[in-house]
Structure formats: C-alpha cells, structure tokens
Amino acid sequence: MKKIIFISIAFLSVELVYAQEKVTLEYCYERVEQEFPTAQKAEIQREITNLNMMLKQTGLYPEMKINGSISYQSETTDPSFAGPAAPDFSKDHYNISLDLTQLVFDAGRTKKLKEVELISGETAQAGIQVELWNIRKQIDQVYFGILLIQKQLELTELFLKDLEEQLHVVSARVENGVLLSANERVIQAEILKLKQQRLQIEANIKSGYEVLSVLIGEEVSVDEQLDLPEKYIDWFETEEEINRPEIKVFDRRKNTLDAQSEVISSDKLPVVSAFAKGAYGRPGFDAFNDDLHLYWMVGLRAQWSFRNWRNSEKKRQVIQLEQDKIGADQDAFTRQVNTALSQIKSNIEALNQQITLDEQLLELQKEIVEEKKSQLNQGVITSTEYVTELNAQNRTLLNLEIHKVQLVQAHYEYLTQKGISWN
C-alpha cells in the first residue's frame, strides 16, 4: 500500500513540474504588464499626477509672504506746512512685513484645474497602455513564431525517423542484391540534409526563446513548452466594439479639452481674496509717525480681467477645433482597425479552406508514398522516386500543421487588433 502511495505521489509531482514548465500566451501578457520597463512608467505617472494635483490644491490654501526693505532717499516732504511742531521725516526707511492672502472665491477655477491634471494623468496612462499594446503585438509574433518553428522541428524529426526506418530496409535489400547501392546513398544524403535543417531550426528556436525572455523579463528555457490554445476563438463573429487603448487616449484628450473649457468659463469671473498685513518699521500708514512701530491692515481684494472675458469665446473656438481634430483622428484610426479586422477575417476563412485541402491532399499522398515504398522494396523504382514522393507528402503535412498554428494565431491577432481582453 505504501509503495502504491509513493508511486502516486511521484507521478503527481512529475505532472506538477510539467505543468509549471508550460508557458501560456496569457502568462506572457501578464508578465509584460507587470515587468516590462514601460509598465513601470504607469506607477511613476500616478505619482506625477498626484503631485500635480496637490500643487493645484495649494491654490485654496492661505499664502504667506515675508517682505523686507531698507532704503535711503535724497529728499522728503517738507513738514513746515503742518506748523513748527511738525516732526522731520527721515530719509532712511526700514520695513519688514508679513502678508497673508486667502482665496475666497475663484468661480471653481482651482477645482477645475485639478480636474485637468487628473484627466491629463489618465491620458498619459492610456498612452502607456498603447505602448504595452505594441509590446503585446511583438509577443504574439514571437510566441507563434516559436510554435511554428517547433512544429517544423517536430515534423523534421518525424521525417528523419521515417527515412531512417526506410534506410534500414533498403540497406538490407542492397546487401541481398535486390537493390543497387545508389538507392541507399540517396536516402543517406536525404537524411544528412534533414539533419542540417534540424540544426538551423534548433538555432532559430533558441533565438526565439531568447527574444521572448527579453520581452517578458524572465528566462524561458527551450525545454519549457509553449502552450498552443486548442480552442479557436469566435470573437470575430461578435459585435463587440473596438476596445483598443488608443480609443481611451482619444477619449481622455477630449475630456481634457472639456475640462479646459470649464477653466475658461471660470476665468471670465472675478477672483476675490482676503488679505492681512502686519509690519514693523517706518514710515507706516501714519505719515507723521517717524518712529519705528508696528502697523497692520486687513481687507478684501477683487480682480477681474476683462482681457480673459474678451478672449474667452476665441479660446472656446480653439478648443472646439481641437476637439474636431481629435474626432477626425479617431475616425481615421477606427477605419484602419476595421480594415485590418476585415483582412484578418478573410485570412481566417482562407486558412480554414487551406486546412481542408491540405487534409485531402495528405490522404492522397499517403497512399502514393505507401505504393512507392512497396515498389522500392520490390526494386521496381529507385530511391530518388520514393524520396520525391515522400518529400511531397512531408511538405503537405508541414503546410497542414503550419496552417493550423496560423489559424490560432489569426484568432489571437483578431483579439489583439480589436483590443478584446486587454485591460
């Protein structure tokens, strides 16, 4: 009983290790979002946005200034007009003051400036997502490129096995005098060619894994298997809207302009603030007090820029034109995406048809190869004729497997192009 349990645990451990070694396309996407240097910019941008909003918020806080001055002037007012007892005015002046200003009313301008900063930060974040989306496209190309080359390697190994088995049969026939030795050399040469191809394919696979490792920021060994999704995705039959990150960039840019328009509305109205001033020095507000002394003032101040009021309509027109430009850019982008989606749909349909034809052709070629193999063993044909038909069958089998991988790739390309499941 213990032996059975031990074997079961060992078998389960092997399965878990195998499962861990399998790399999925979705995992690569997640790694890009987490580890790619561009993804780190998202956190930096959040900090920038928060700091900018805090800076705008300070407009609502009291402002304190300390001012000081020392001066000497060439002349002063003659005090004789005030009578013989009037004091002389000093030519040297000293003043140090503390000025406080508190915003009372700004028509919501500060709040709207914070909204502009917030939306600008969201626009920058959407731009980062666009960069990550472009990395995702590279992931698709590299990932499926590796799968295609691996499929080529798998079939090359299969072809080698077939030829080596046939070489064994032909060699026996040559030894028995049934076939000429040239038939043996033809197959040996073909085996060497396949081994050369295998070396190049293995080098390409290694290179692909190295590129994938760089993109996802994690070492991926050639021993780790890439998962090929078995289920085809039928998103191209749905009516889901385009969800590309570029759309969010367009929307955020429009929102930014809307917020700027609100700021313009605030600029048309007056700004009211309270102020207080406490000072020490001379002269103060009392021109006849020439001694160093404390003095203060409190009050309200209103500012109303007629230039802002006069220019507000032109600024709104500029914003509207900018909105129109963004709308035109978005329409052009949407058309380009829809064109690409149509091309992918056509490619999917063509691949489905090609796979059907590949399967039909492969069945015929299998029968031909079996017939040629029998004829070769009987000495009716040469190895060259057999190898020719075998290569034709192998090319068809390779095309079939490549088209299957390309079909899955096309479905994922559709998802990526449309922006589905990219959050």
XYZ file of N, CA and C in Angstrom, residues 76-214:
417
model
N 12.732 114.411 1.383
C 11.456 114.040 1.986
C 10.520 115.234 1.919
N 9.288 115.022 2.289
C 8.307 116.112 2.300
C 8.677 117.132 3.372
N 8.602 118.415 3.017
C 8.886 119.495 3.974
C 7.722 119.584 4.960
N 7.972 119.350 6.260
C 6.872 119.336 7.243
C 6.429 120.722 7.700
N 7.025 121.775 7.193
C 6.715 123.118 7.703
C 5.258 123.496 7.476
N 4.610 122.883 6.481
C 3.218 123.237 6.209
C 2.316 122.828 7.367
N 2.784 121.864 8.177
C 1.973 121.391 9.305
C 2.225 122.191 10.578
N 3.097 123.172 10.530
C 3.354 124.001 11.705
C 4.742 123.753 12.255
N 5.186 124.598 13.162
C 6.547 124.484 13.698
C 6.753 123.217 14.525
N 5.677 122.627 15.054
C 5.850 121.435 15.907
C 5.895 120.140 15.104
N 5.717 120.232 13.820
C 5.696 119.010 12.994
C 7.082 118.372 12.971
N 7.163 117.038 13.068
C 8.471 116.359 13.079
C 9.066 116.311 11.675
N 10.381 116.187 11.674
C 11.050 115.975 10.387
C 10.852 114.522 9.940
N 10.762 114.338 8.630
C 10.632 112.986 8.082
C 12.020 112.426 7.776
N 12.250 111.180 8.175
C 13.560 110.544 7.969
C 13.740 110.162 6.499
N 14.975 110.253 6.102
C 15.294 109.849 4.731
C 15.610 108.349 4.634
N 15.918 107.725 5.767
C 16.166 106.288 5.763
C 14.898 105.563 6.211
N 14.511 104.562 5.423
C 13.271 103.813 5.683
C 13.602 102.341 5.937
N 12.880 101.740 6.907
C 13.058 100.328 7.253
C 11.687 99.692 7.386
N 11.512 98.583 6.739
C 10.215 97.901 6.839
C 10.406 96.389 6.713
N 9.728 95.661 7.560
C 9.599 94.210 7.429
C 8.139 93.871 7.679
N 7.564 93.040 6.810
C 6.125 92.790 6.909
C 5.807 91.319 6.663
N 4.687 90.886 7.199
C 4.128 89.557 6.963
C 2.797 89.751 6.256
N 2.704 89.224 5.013
C 1.485 89.376 4.220
C 0.785 88.026 4.098
N -0.487 87.997 4.394
C -1.306 86.794 4.277
C -2.409 87.036 3.261
N -2.612 86.042 2.375
C -3.686 86.127 1.385
C -4.458 84.811 1.393
N -5.774 84.908 1.435
C -6.625 83.720 1.415
C -7.668 83.866 0.313
N -7.666 82.885 -0.604
C -8.655 82.902 -1.672
C -10.050 82.710 -1.088
N -10.962 83.547 -1.506
C -12.348 83.460 -1.041
C -13.248 82.914 -2.144
N -13.050 83.400 -3.365
C -13.900 82.989 -4.482
C -13.091 83.031 -5.770
N -13.088 81.905 -6.514
C -12.419 81.877 -7.821
C -13.281 81.197 -8.874
N -14.596 81.115 -8.614
C -15.553 80.513 -9.557
C -15.215 79.046 -9.863
N -14.612 78.362 -8.887
C -14.291 76.940 -9.074
C -13.080 76.684 -9.944
N -12.275 77.726 -10.210
C -11.141 77.565 -11.124
C -10.126 76.545 -10.606
N -9.795 76.615 -9.335
C -8.808 75.693 -8.765
C -9.279 74.249 -8.864
N -10.547 74.027 -8.557
C -11.110 72.675 -8.642
C -11.047 72.157 -10.078
N -11.340 73.036 -11.028
C -11.325 72.616 -12.427
C -9.904 72.377 -12.941
N -8.949 73.131 -12.412
C -7.557 72.879 -12.780
C -7.101 71.511 -12.271
N -7.600 71.125 -11.090
C -7.297 69.783 -10.577
C -7.882 68.711 -11.499
N -9.077 68.958 -12.004
C -9.696 68.002 -12.925
C -8.875 67.882 -14.210
N -8.346 69.016 -14.673
C -7.500 68.986 -15.874
C -6.272 68.113 -15.626
N -5.647 68.281 -14.461
C -4.473 67.476 -14.133
C -4.820 65.996 -14.035
N -5.979 65.698 -13.422
C -6.398 64.305 -13.277
C -6.615 63.652 -14.643
N -7.318 64.356 -15.515
C -7.603 63.796 -16.839
C -6.329 63.714 -17.677
N -5.437 64.696 -17.517
C -4.158 64.637 -18.232
C -3.355 63.418 -17.791
N -3.414 63.118 -16.485
C -2.747 61.913 -15.990
C -3.355 60.653 -16.572
N -4.685 60.627 -16.686
C -5.357 59.466 -17.287
C -4.973 59.320 -18.762
N -4.815 60.457 -19.438
C -4.387 60.416 -20.843
C -2.993 59.813 -20.965
N -2.103 60.232 -20.060
C -0.748 59.677 -20.073
C -0.765 58.182 -19.774
N -1.628 57.770 -18.833
C -1.734 56.341 -18.512
C -2.234 55.555 -19.727
N -3.200 56.123 -20.438
C -3.704 55.454 -21.643
C -2.603 55.347 -22.695
N -1.757 56.374 -22.774
C -0.628 56.318 -23.704
C 0.341 55.197 -23.356
N 0.529 54.966 -22.057
C 1.387 53.860 -21.620
C 0.777 52.527 -22.039
N -0.551 52.425 -21.932
C -1.225 51.199 -22.364
C -1.051 50.964 -23.869
N -0.989 52.047 -24.630
C -0.739 51.907 -26.075
C 0.647 51.295 -26.304
N 1.634 51.778 -25.548
C 2.982 51.218 -25.676
C 2.987 49.735 -25.318
N 2.274 49.382 -24.234
C 2.214 47.979 -23.825
C 1.487 47.137 -24.876
N 0.480 47.735 -25.518
C -0.243 47.018 -26.571
C 0.692 46.679 -27.729
N 1.580 47.614 -28.047
C 2.544 47.351 -29.117
C 3.502 46.227 -28.724
N 3.847 46.162 -27.434
C 4.676 45.056 -26.955
C 3.902 43.752 -27.062
N 2.596 43.812 -26.784
C 1.767 42.606 -26.901
C 1.805 42.075 -28.339
N 1.763 42.968 -29.314
C 1.845 42.525 -30.707
C 3.171 41.806 -30.969
N 4.249 42.322 -30.385
C 5.540 41.653 -30.542
C 5.519 40.275 -29.891
N 4.863 40.189 -28.716
C 4.736 38.897 -28.033
C 4.018 37.901 -28.944
N 2.923 38.343 -29.559
C 2.175 37.459 -30.466
C 3.080 36.921 -31.573
N 3.829 37.816 -32.193
C 4.677 37.419 -33.318
C 5.760 36.436 -32.885
N 6.411 36.740 -31.756
C 7.498 35.871 -31.290
C 6.950 34.533 -30.811
N 5.865 34.580 -30.025
C 5.293 33.362 -29.438
C 4.851 32.386 -30.531
N 4.050 32.883 -31.458
C 3.567 31.991 -32.519
C 4.683 31.643 -33.501
N 5.661 32.536 -33.636
C 6.814 32.208 -34.468
C 7.565 31.003 -33.919
N 7.726 30.975 -32.589
C 8.383 29.825 -31.958
C 7.564 28.561 -32.169
N 6.242 28.673 -31.990
C 5.379 27.500 -32.173
C 5.485 26.943 -33.592
N 5.542 27.834 -34.564
C 5.660 27.386 -35.956
C 6.983 26.658 -36.194
N 8.058 27.219 -35.645
C 9.367 26.584 -35.840
C 9.428 25.254 -35.092
N 8.828 25.222 -33.887
C 8.804 23.963 -33.140
C 8.024 22.887 -33.894
N 6.943 23.292 -34.522
C 6.177 22.333 -35.321
C 7.027 21.821 -36.490
N 7.806 22.723 -37.067
C 8.701 22.314 -38.153
C 9.747 21.319 -37.647
N 10.274 21.569 -36.431
C 11.253 20.647 -35.851
C 10.617 19.287 -35.567
N 9.409 19.325 -35.028
C 8.701 18.077 -34.722
C 8.509 17.226 -35.975
N 8.105 17.870 -37.054
C 7.885 17.127 -38.295
C 9.200 16.674 -38.916
N 10.247 17.495 -38.763
C 11.556 17.092 -39.276
C 12.036 15.820 -38.580
N 11.826 15.765 -37.256
C 12.181 14.552 -36.512
C 11.381 13.355 -37.026
N 10.116 13.597 -37.314
C 9.267 12.519 -37.831
C 9.748 12.057 -39.207
N 10.125 13.021 -40.050
C 10.618 12.676 -41.381
C 11.921 11.868 -41.278
N 12.786 12.290 -40.358
C 14.044 11.579 -40.162
C 13.800 10.133 -39.737
N 12.857 9.983 -38.836
C 12.542 8.636 -38.359
C 12.056 7.755 -39.512
N 11.182 8.314 -40.353
C 10.675 7.549 -41.500
C 11.809 7.147 -42.442
N 12.700 8.119 -42.729
C 13.796 7.829 -43.655
C 14.776 6.819 -43.069
N 15.059 6.950 -41.773
C 15.994 6.013 -41.150
C 15.425 4.594 -41.154
N 14.115 4.486 -40.927
C 13.486 3.166 -40.994
C 13.558 2.608 -42.417
N 13.293 3.476 -43.391
C 13.348 3.020 -44.781
C 14.780 2.696 -45.198
N 15.748 3.470 -44.641
C 17.156 3.190 -44.943
C 17.536 1.790 -44.456
N 17.018 1.442 -43.296
C 17.304 0.106 -42.760
C 16.790 -0.978 -43.715
N 15.585 -0.756 -44.253
C 15.002 -1.729 -45.186
C 15.812 -1.774 -46.480
N 16.144 -0.598 -47.026
C 16.885 -0.533 -48.292
C 18.271 -1.145 -48.128
N 18.917 -0.863 -47.005
C 20.256 -1.425 -46.770
C 20.213 -2.947 -46.790
N 19.164 -3.490 -46.188
C 19.018 -4.953 -46.197
C 18.826 -5.460 -47.617
N 18.053 -4.734 -48.438
C 17.830 -5.141 -49.825
C 19.132 -5.048 -50.635
N 19.939 -4.030 -50.339
C 21.214 -3.877 -51.052
C 22.146 -5.035 -50.718
N 22.197 -5.382 -49.446
C 23.050 -6.496 -49.029
C 22.616 -7.810 -49.686
N 21.317 -7.939 -49.895
C 20.796 -9.164 -50.513
C 20.860 -9.115 -52.033
N 21.323 -7.956 -52.572
C 21.460 -7.846 -54.009
C 20.181 -7.532 -54.733
N 19.139 -7.189 -53.983
C 17.860 -6.861 -54.623
C 17.892 -5.448 -55.194
N 18.574 -4.522 -54.477
C 18.646 -3.121 -54.907
C 20.093 -2.715 -55.102
N 20.286 -1.696 -55.947
C 21.614 -1.144 -56.153
C 22.006 -0.270 -54.963
N 23.306 -0.142 -54.713
C 23.795 0.650 -53.574
C 23.469 2.134 -53.716
N 23.247 2.587 -54.954
C 22.900 4.001 -55.165
C 21.608 4.363 -54.443
N 20.680 3.428 -54.355
C 19.425 3.687 -53.648
C 19.679 3.976 -52.169
N 20.647 3.291 -51.614
C 20.998 3.503 -50.210
C 21.610 4.886 -50.011
N 22.500 5.280 -50.924
C 23.167 6.579 -50.802
C 22.193 7.741 -50.972
N 21.198 7.571 -51.811
C 20.188 8.630 -51.995
C 19.475 8.920 -50.676
N 19.087 7.868 -49.979
C 18.383 8.061 -48.705
C 19.334 8.620 -47.651
N 20.586 8.158 -47.644
C 21.568 8.687 -46.690
C 21.785 10.186 -46.901
N 21.852 10.603 -48.157
C 22.023 12.029 -48.464
C 20.824 12.840 -47.978
N 19.646 12.287 -48.171
C 18.438 12.990 -47.733
C 18.410 13.111 -46.212
N 18.885 12.087 -45.520
C 18.952 12.138 -44.053
C 19.907 13.236 -43.595
N 21.047 13.349 -44.266
C 22.005 14.403 -43.915
C 21.407 15.795 -44.131
N 20.666 15.959 -45.209
C 20.013 17.250 -45.467
C 19.043 17.603 -44.339
N 18.270 16.613 -43.910
C 17.311 16.859 -42.832
C 18.020 17.191 -41.524
N 19.151 16.564 -41.272
C 19.903 16.869 -40.054
C 20.452 18.290 -40.094
N 20.868 18.729 -41.277
C 21.306 20.120 -41.423
C 20.152 21.080 -41.139
N 19.001 20.760 -41.702
C 17.818 21.589 -41.453
C 17.477 21.614 -39.967
N 17.618 20.477 -39.313
C 17.303 20.404 -37.886
C 18.204 21.329 -37.068
N 19.489 21.374 -37.422
C 20.413 22.264 -36.711
C 19.985 23.723 -36.843
N 19.610 24.126 -38.053
C 19.175 25.502 -38.276
C 17.875 25.790 -37.540
N 16.960 24.831 -37.557
C 15.677 25.007 -36.862
C 15.902 25.158 -35.364
N 16.771 24.338 -34.793
C 17.058 24.414 -33.356
C 17.683 25.758 -32.993
N 18.546 26.275 -33.874
C 19.147 27.596 -33.634
C 18.078 28.686 -33.659
N 17.134 28.575 -34.592
C 16.053 29.558 -34.674
C 15.153 29.496 -33.438
N 14.894 28.290 -32.953
C 14.074 28.142 -31.744
C 14.774 28.789 -30.554
N 16.065 28.534 -30.410
C 16.828 29.128 -29.311
C 16.784 30.651 -29.374
N 16.952 31.188 -30.578
C 16.896 32.640 -30.759
C 15.522 33.184 -30.382
N 14.465 32.476 -30.781
C 13.113 32.907 -30.445
C 12.874 32.930 -28.953
N 13.357 31.917 -28.248
C 13.204 31.871 -26.792
C 13.968 33.010 -26.119
N 15.122 33.345 -26.662
C 15.903 34.451 -26.096
C 15.154 35.774 -26.238
N 14.550 35.994 -27.406
C 13.770 37.223 -27.617
C 12.568 37.255 -26.681
N 11.874 36.123 -26.543
C 10.718 36.053 -25.651
C 11.127 36.331 -24.214
N 12.277 35.822 -23.798
C 12.765 36.051 -22.435
C 12.995 37.535 -22.181
N 13.568 38.212 -23.164
C 13.816 39.653 -23.018
C 12.499 40.414 -22.909
